[in-house]
Tab-separated table of C-alpha atoms and ligand atoms in Angstrom:
chain	number	residue	atom	x	y	z
A	1	UNK	CA	164.620	138.328	87.983
A	2	UNK	CA	166.374	137.673	90.969
A	3	UNK	CA	167.560	134.158	92.011
A	4	UNK	CA	166.593	133.780	96.201
A	5	UNK	CA	168.583	132.345	97.012
A	6	UNK	CA	167.506	130.101	99.827
A	7	UNK	CA	169.599	129.047	102.851
A	8	UNK	CA	166.834	127.092	104.149
A	9	UNK	CA	166.498	124.793	101.346
A	10	UNK	CA	171.103	124.121	101.311
A	11	UNK	CA	172.039	124.276	104.974
A	12	UNK	CA	169.708	121.417	104.881
A	13	UNK	CA	171.929	119.470	102.266
A	14	UNK	CA	174.339	120.874	104.198
A	15	UNK	CA	173.263	119.380	107.820
A	16	UNK	CA	172.402	116.255	105.506
A	17	UNK	CA	176.392	115.498	104.482
A	18	UNK	CA	177.094	115.711	108.182
A	19	UNK	CA	174.177	113.286	109.179
A	20	UNK	CA	175.461	110.664	107.231
A	21	UNK	CA	179.442	111.505	106.955
A	22	UNK	CA	178.849	111.190	111.798
A	23	UNK	CA	177.079	107.798	110.734
A	24	UNK	CA	180.459	106.681	109.118
A	25	UNK	CA	181.769	107.901	111.347
A	26	UNK	CA	180.379	106.304	113.994
A	27	UNK	CA	180.136	103.122	111.525
A	28	UNK	CA	183.744	103.183	112.976
A	29	UNK	CA	183.087	103.628	116.066
A	30	UNK	CA	184.422	107.125	116.838
A	31	UNK	CA	181.219	109.805	118.176
A	32	UNK	CA	181.543	113.237	117.928
A	33	UNK	CA	180.866	115.183	121.111
A	34	UNK	CA	180.204	119.391	121.852
A	35	UNK	CA	180.619	120.889	124.111
A	36	UNK	CA	178.748	123.872	124.838
A	37	UNK	CA	179.487	126.713	127.358
A	38	UNK	CA	176.377	128.613	128.622
A	39	UNK	CA	177.039	132.010	130.749
A	40	UNK	CA	174.234	133.750	132.546
A	41	UNK	CA	170.895	132.759	130.560
A	42	UNK	CA	170.067	136.054	128.644
A	43	UNK	CA	167.665	134.780	126.336
A	44	UNK	CA	169.098	135.586	122.882
A	45	UNK	CA	171.672	133.595	123.482
A	46	UNK	CA	169.479	130.939	125.462
A	47	UNK	CA	168.046	130.377	122.450
A	48	UNK	CA	170.956	130.315	119.609
A	49	UNK	CA	172.097	127.254	121.944
A	50	UNK	CA	169.231	125.296	121.522
A	51	UNK	CA	169.391	125.527	118.384
A	52	UNK	CA	172.644	123.999	118.087
A	53	UNK	CA	172.014	121.524	120.761
A	54	UNK	CA	169.425	120.983	118.604
A	55	UNK	CA	171.784	120.646	115.050
A	56	UNK	CA	173.892	117.757	117.175
A	57	UNK	CA	171.023	116.717	118.553
A	58	UNK	CA	170.459	116.263	113.913
A	59	UNK	CA	173.147	114.796	112.598
A	60	UNK	CA	174.176	113.198	115.373
A	61	UNK	CA	176.413	114.623	117.174
A	62	UNK	CA	176.974	114.149	121.161
A	63	UNK	CA	176.318	118.160	122.891
A	64	UNK	CA	177.611	118.480	126.279
A	65	UNK	CA	175.799	121.185	127.428
A	66	UNK	CA	177.840	123.640	130.949
A	67	UNK	CA	174.923	126.087	131.765
A	68	UNK	CA	177.190	128.625	134.261
A	69	UNK	CA	176.178	131.279	136.564
A	70	UNK	CA	176.161	135.499	135.869
A	71	UNK	CA	178.865	136.020	138.371
A	72	UNK	CA	181.231	132.621	137.286
A	73	UNK	CA	184.765	133.396	137.315
A	74	UNK	CA	187.112	134.030	134.607
A	75	UNK	CA	189.560	131.433	136.354
A	76	UNK	CA	186.297	129.093	136.933
A	77	UNK	CA	185.449	128.844	133.216
A	78	UNK	CA	189.892	129.244	132.430
A	79	UNK	CA	189.273	126.007	134.798
A	80	UNK	CA	186.306	124.305	132.556
A	81	UNK	CA	187.846	125.305	129.372
A	82	UNK	CA	191.498	123.343	130.704
A	83	UNK	CA	189.139	121.007	131.350
A	84	UNK	CA	187.106	120.731	127.710
A	85	UNK	CA	190.328	120.266	126.682
A	86	UNK	CA	192.234	117.940	127.752
A	87	UNK	CA	188.783	116.024	127.737
A	88	UNK	CA	189.726	112.962	124.924
A	89	UNK	CA	185.333	112.274	124.443
A	90	UNK	CA	185.027	116.296	123.746
A	91	UNK	CA	185.706	117.526	119.694
A	92	UNK	CA	184.844	120.762	119.614
A	93	UNK	CA	183.959	123.523	122.202
A	94	UNK	CA	181.920	126.510	121.710
A	95	UNK	CA	181.493	129.480	124.257
A	96	UNK	CA	178.804	131.699	123.755
A	97	UNK	CA	179.210	135.222	122.809
A	98	UNK	CA	178.882	137.631	124.920
A	99	UNK	CA	180.202	136.764	127.796
A	100	UNK	CA	179.559	139.164	131.104
A	101	UNK	CA	181.428	142.518	131.396
A	102	UNK	CA	183.586	141.397	133.991
A	103	UNK	CA	184.885	138.114	132.073
A	104	UNK	CA	187.169	138.813	128.937
A	105	UNK	CA	185.966	137.497	125.776
A	106	UNK	CA	189.855	136.969	124.190
A	107	UNK	CA	191.579	135.234	126.829
A	108	UNK	CA	188.774	132.810	126.686
A	109	UNK	CA	189.160	132.230	123.291
A	110	UNK	CA	192.984	131.607	123.629
A	111	UNK	CA	192.149	129.621	126.357
A	112	UNK	CA	190.278	126.991	123.754
A	113	UNK	CA	192.301	124.785	122.432
A	114	UNK	CA	192.677	126.239	118.788
A	115	UNK	CA	192.367	122.317	117.326
A	116	UNK	CA	188.733	122.299	119.502
A	117	UNK	CA	187.632	125.833	119.222
A	118	UNK	CA	184.868	125.004	116.497
A	119	UNK	CA	183.839	129.234	116.287
A	120	UNK	CA	186.469	129.153	114.809
A	121	UNK	CA	187.926	132.748	116.664
A	122	UNK	CA	190.468	131.689	117.883
A	123	UNK	CA	194.429	134.169	116.976
A	124	UNK	CA	195.636	130.859	115.777
A	125	UNK	CA	192.717	129.877	113.539
A	126	UNK	CA	192.626	133.033	111.968
A	127	UNK	CA	196.221	133.177	111.291
A	128	UNK	CA	195.226	130.142	109.352
A	129	UNK	CA	192.765	131.212	107.450
A	130	UNK	CA	195.222	134.249	106.362
A	131	UNK	CA	197.603	132.090	105.024
A	132	UNK	CA	195.849	129.179	103.729
A	133	UNK	CA	196.361	126.378	106.418
A	134	UNK	CA	193.885	124.366	106.932
A	135	UNK	CA	192.236	124.774	110.001
A	136	UNK	CA	188.295	125.819	111.292
A	137	UNK	CA	186.601	128.860	109.367
A	138	UNK	CA	184.420	131.396	111.081
A	139	UNK	CA	180.744	130.175	110.748
A	140	UNK	CA	178.826	132.764	108.737
A	141	UNK	CA	181.719	132.932	106.712
A	142	UNK	CA	181.717	129.659	105.839
A	143	UNK	CA	177.905	129.178	104.717
A	144	UNK	CA	178.139	132.394	102.889
A	145	UNK	CA	181.141	130.193	101.039
A	146	UNK	CA	178.360	127.741	101.120
A	147	UNK	CA	175.235	130.003	99.319
A	148	UNK	CA	177.482	131.857	96.316
A	149	UNK	CA	179.155	128.451	95.587
A	150	UNK	CA	175.533	126.186	95.241
A	151	UNK	CA	173.836	128.582	93.381
A	152	UNK	CA	176.501	127.784	91.138
A	153	UNK	CA	178.135	131.685	91.734
A	154	UNK	CA	180.845	131.724	90.678
A	155	UNK	CA	183.899	133.884	92.587
A	156	UNK	CA	186.359	133.812	90.730
A	157	UNK	CA	187.761	137.085	89.188
A	158	UNK	CA	184.868	138.768	90.673
A	159	UNK	CA	185.343	142.468	92.190
A	160	UNK	CA	183.884	141.631	95.248
A	161	UNK	CA	182.366	144.388	98.145
A	162	UNK	CA	182.605	144.145	102.561
A	163	UNK	CA	181.492	145.613	103.689
A	164	UNK	CA	181.787	145.549	107.726
A	165	UNK	CA	185.246	144.272	108.899
A	166	UNK	CA	184.141	142.339	112.645
A	167	UNK	CA	187.155	139.817	113.814
A	168	UNK	CA	183.730	137.258	113.179
A	169	UNK	CA	182.377	138.332	109.739
A	170	UNK	CA	184.359	141.237	107.841
A	171	UNK	CA	187.379	140.029	108.122
A	172	UNK	CA	187.474	136.023	107.923
A	173	UNK	CA	185.081	136.439	105.269
A	174	UNK	CA	186.916	139.124	103.434
A	175	UNK	CA	189.898	136.369	103.563
A	176	UNK	CA	187.161	133.757	101.932
A	177	UNK	CA	186.701	135.923	98.954
A	178	UNK	CA	190.266	135.801	98.016
A	179	UNK	CA	190.696	132.249	99.068
A	180	UNK	CA	188.891	132.215	96.294
A	181	UNK	CA	190.246	134.556	94.639
A	182	UNK	CA	188.184	136.535	94.181
A	183	UNK	CA	189.415	140.251	93.976
A	184	UNK	CA	188.511	141.780	96.838
A	185	UNK	CA	188.051	145.217	99.001
A	186	UNK	CA	186.532	145.126	103.059
A	187	UNK	CA	185.042	148.788	103.810
A	188	UNK	CA	184.713	149.711	106.776
A	189	UNK	CA	182.335	152.658	109.030
A	190	UNK	CA	185.667	155.403	107.761
A	191	UNK	CA	185.343	153.972	104.267
A	192	UNK	CA	184.634	157.511	101.856
A	193	UNK	CA	182.426	157.467	98.834
A	194	UNK	CA	180.647	153.373	100.130
A	195	UNK	CA	178.004	154.052	97.234
A	196	UNK	CA	181.292	154.585	94.694
A	197	UNK	CA	182.039	151.614	95.873
A	198	UNK	CA	179.827	148.955	96.290
A	199	UNK	CA	178.405	150.278	93.572
A	200	UNK	CA	180.754	148.530	92.100
A	201	UNK	CA	181.123	144.816	92.942
A	202	UNK	CA	179.842	142.109	91.496
A	203	UNK	CA	179.555	140.479	94.763
A	204	UNK	CA	178.617	142.497	97.731
A	205	UNK	CA	178.534	141.382	101.374
A	206	UNK	CA	176.772	143.713	103.588
A	207	UNK	CA	177.881	142.818	107.348
A	208	UNK	CA	178.006	146.336	108.815
A	209	UNK	CA	174.530	145.682	111.086
A	210	UNK	CA	172.156	148.146	109.650
A	211	UNK	CA	168.686	147.609	108.822
A	212	UNK	CA	167.859	147.916	105.669
A	213	UNK	CA	170.493	150.678	104.943
A	214	UNK	CA	171.412	148.991	101.187
A	215	UNK	CA	169.294	149.842	99.102
A	216	UNK	CA	169.046	150.249	95.767
A	217	UNK	CA	171.671	153.126	95.069
A	218	UNK	CA	174.481	151.472	96.371
A	219	UNK	CA	173.994	147.978	94.254
A	220	UNK	CA	175.396	147.601	91.169
A	221	UNK	CA	173.090	146.486	88.330
A	222	UNK	CA	173.328	142.359	88.041
A	223	UNK	CA	174.955	142.385	91.032
A	224	UNK	CA	175.197	139.453	93.544
A	225	UNK	CA	173.753	140.711	96.924
A	226	UNK	CA	174.785	139.127	99.921
A	227	UNK	CA	172.589	140.726	103.514
A	228	UNK	CA	174.615	138.831	106.702
A	229	UNK	CA	172.890	141.603	109.117
A	230	UNK	CA	169.795	140.492	111.581
A	231	UNK	CA	167.479	142.905	112.392
A	232	UNK	CA	164.393	143.266	114.267
A	233	UNK	CA	161.714	146.010	113.474
A	234	UNK	CA	159.435	147.711	115.654
A	235	UNK	CA	156.538	144.828	114.609
A	236	UNK	CA	159.444	142.445	116.003
A	237	UNK	CA	159.902	141.514	111.957
A	238	UNK	CA	163.232	140.505	110.924
A	239	UNK	CA	165.053	142.255	108.195
A	240	UNK	CA	168.727	142.401	107.290
A	241	UNK	CA	170.700	145.494	106.549
A	242	UNK	CA	170.078	144.776	102.900
A	243	UNK	CA	166.498	146.739	102.154
A	244	UNK	CA	165.521	144.052	99.934
A	245	UNK	CA	162.402	145.121	98.409
A	246	UNK	CA	164.225	148.331	96.845
A	247	UNK	CA	166.887	145.456	95.340
A	248	UNK	CA	165.288	143.439	94.423
A	249	UNK	CA	164.640	143.569	91.119
A	250	UNK	CA	167.834	145.266	90.317
A	251	UNK	CA	170.521	142.486	91.064
A	252	UNK	CA	170.646	138.472	89.641
A	253	UNK	CA	170.672	136.651	92.979
A	254	UNK	CA	169.975	137.890	96.605
A	255	UNK	CA	170.079	136.135	99.989
A	256	UNK	CA	166.318	136.356	102.188
A	257	UNK	CA	165.919	137.844	105.673
A	258	UNK	CA	164.916	135.663	106.843
A	259	UNK	CA	166.007	131.916	105.350
A	260	UNK	CA	170.012	133.674	104.242
A	261	UNK	CA	173.203	134.088	105.971
A	262	UNK	CA	171.257	133.228	108.982
A	263	UNK	CA	170.025	129.664	109.052
A	264	UNK	CA	173.779	128.425	107.379
A	265	UNK	CA	175.783	129.616	110.504
A	266	UNK	CA	173.806	126.262	112.710
A	267	UNK	CA	174.178	124.234	109.584
A	268	UNK	CA	178.677	125.435	109.457
A	269	UNK	CA	179.218	125.098	113.481
A	270	UNK	CA	178.156	121.074	112.416
A	271	UNK	CA	180.247	120.662	109.154
A	272	UNK	CA	183.600	122.493	111.863
A	273	UNK	CA	182.399	119.590	114.837
A	274	UNK	CA	182.517	117.080	111.962
A	275	UNK	CA	186.142	118.496	110.932
A	276	UNK	CA	187.192	119.004	114.578
A	277	UNK	CA	188.138	114.639	114.968
A	278	UNK	CA	190.377	115.717	111.835
A	279	UNK	CA	191.871	118.446	113.244
A	280	UNK	CA	192.112	116.897	116.528
A	281	UNK	CA	194.952	114.402	115.430
A	282	UNK	CA	197.106	117.584	114.687
A	283	UNK	CA	197.556	118.439	118.551
B	1	LIG	P1	180.126	144.300	114.364
B	1	LIG	O1	180.755	143.931	114.604
B	1	LIG	O2	179.309	145.959	114.824
B	1	LIG	O3	180.294	145.519	112.756
B	1	LIG	C1	180.202	145.684	112.050
B	1	LIG	C2	180.946	146.453	111.024
B	1	LIG	O4	180.084	147.101	109.935
B	1	LIG	C3	182.550	147.390	111.885
B	1	LIG	O5	183.836	146.423	110.889
B	1	LIG	C4	181.553	149.289	111.532
B	1	LIG	O6	183.188	149.908	110.741
B	1	LIG	C5	181.006	148.023	109.725
B	1	LIG	N1	179.422	150.015	109.747
B	1	LIG	C6	179.592	150.077	110.199
B	1	LIG	N2	178.335	151.413	110.285
B	1	LIG	C7	179.214	151.147	108.242
B	1	LIG	C8	178.799	152.495	107.585
B	1	LIG	N3	177.821	153.074	107.734
B	1	LIG	N4	179.408	151.348	106.854
B	1	LIG	C9	180.378	151.533	106.175
B	1	LIG	N5	180.815	150.013	107.420
B	1	LIG	C10	180.096	150.364	108.779
B	1	LIG	O7	178.380	143.629	113.724
B	1	LIG	P2	178.957	142.611	113.062
B	1	LIG	O8	179.391	141.190	113.915
B	1	LIG	O9	180.206	141.723	112.059
B	1	LIG	O10	177.643	141.347	112.748
B	1	LIG	C11	176.925	142.070	110.775
B	1	LIG	C12	175.888	142.044	110.938
B	1	LIG	O11	176.038	140.996	110.758
B	1	LIG	C13	175.558	141.898	111.914
B	1	LIG	O12	173.432	143.136	111.860
B	1	LIG	C14	174.589	140.969	112.693
B	1	LIG	O13	173.269	141.009	113.735
B	1	LIG	C15	175.151	140.028	111.710
B	1	LIG	N6	175.439	138.907	111.843
B	1	LIG	C16	174.856	137.314	111.925
B	1	LIG	C17	175.391	135.915	112.538
B	1	LIG	C18	174.050	135.191	111.923
B	1	LIG	O14	174.345	135.471	110.106
B	1	LIG	N7	174.455	134.192	111.313
B	1	LIG	C19	176.344	136.043	112.549
B	1	LIG	C20	176.540	137.328	112.956
B	1	LIG	C21	176.678	138.520	112.425
B	1	LIG	P3	184.485	150.011	111.824
B	1	LIG	O15	184.743	148.403	111.678
B	1	LIG	O16	184.799	150.522	110.731
B	1	LIG	O17	183.498	150.112	113.357
């Protein structure tokens, strides 16, 4: 019987820990403040932004909300980022992605001070992760590491296969597994014979963005399977990149969707906000 890794429980624990750390800072007169910038009113982005603000309120972090019109220029957005970079009361800056097509996302990400980049997307933080320096780590892959560690799953020495090489999930995921001493293989859409590689994985991370793509043929007996994918099917129900029902009897542990990786992302954002107090000091 596979262990169903409970992301809701683990994310709740992490938020409680953050709440205690925030209270300890408050007792020393330090308030943590996150600036959340949203451009336009895409409903999915609004849901994410609201959930982030709710989590901030829960753990005791002040959130400042900047809701900009869809027509805001790149220059105006850069000016706001610059203002927030220079505001000592703001510890973290989050610009909700995706941005409208007329704004260069990479330019905005690079404009955020690396010391306030709580999403961990700035090239400085990406580089810091790859050479083992302290910095902000992308929240979703950081959440996967917490799910593994807090479920007592050893990473060191394990054969870890990551499916996907995106900047926000696949690449930082592989760097984090490497940092934990896993033996890491990264696969992508040009990988030949994916099944041959995944079926040797002790820990398989699916982040390819294809609903229920990973069936039992892709999975080794007794493997740990972490499903990063999030999709809505025709009945508006959530599912992942892994065919959970097909795979669950074959594995030793697996994350469900929903209730697995998805709920960890905001908890890890709260951790990054708490860490921002110390990281800001290095600026
Ligand atoms: P993405 O940018 O679309 O990247 C997908 C990656 O998968 C690419 O590297 C692609 O390869 C690879 N890929 C696609 N089809 C493949 C195939 N048939 N075989 C092997 N590799 C394949 O997606 P993402 O942003 O990383 O997100 C991945 C999934 O995670 C999505 O379902 C997304 O919704 C979900 N997600 C969840 C969270 C969360 O839980 N909070 C956060 C972020 C993303 P190429 O590089 O060759 O194109």
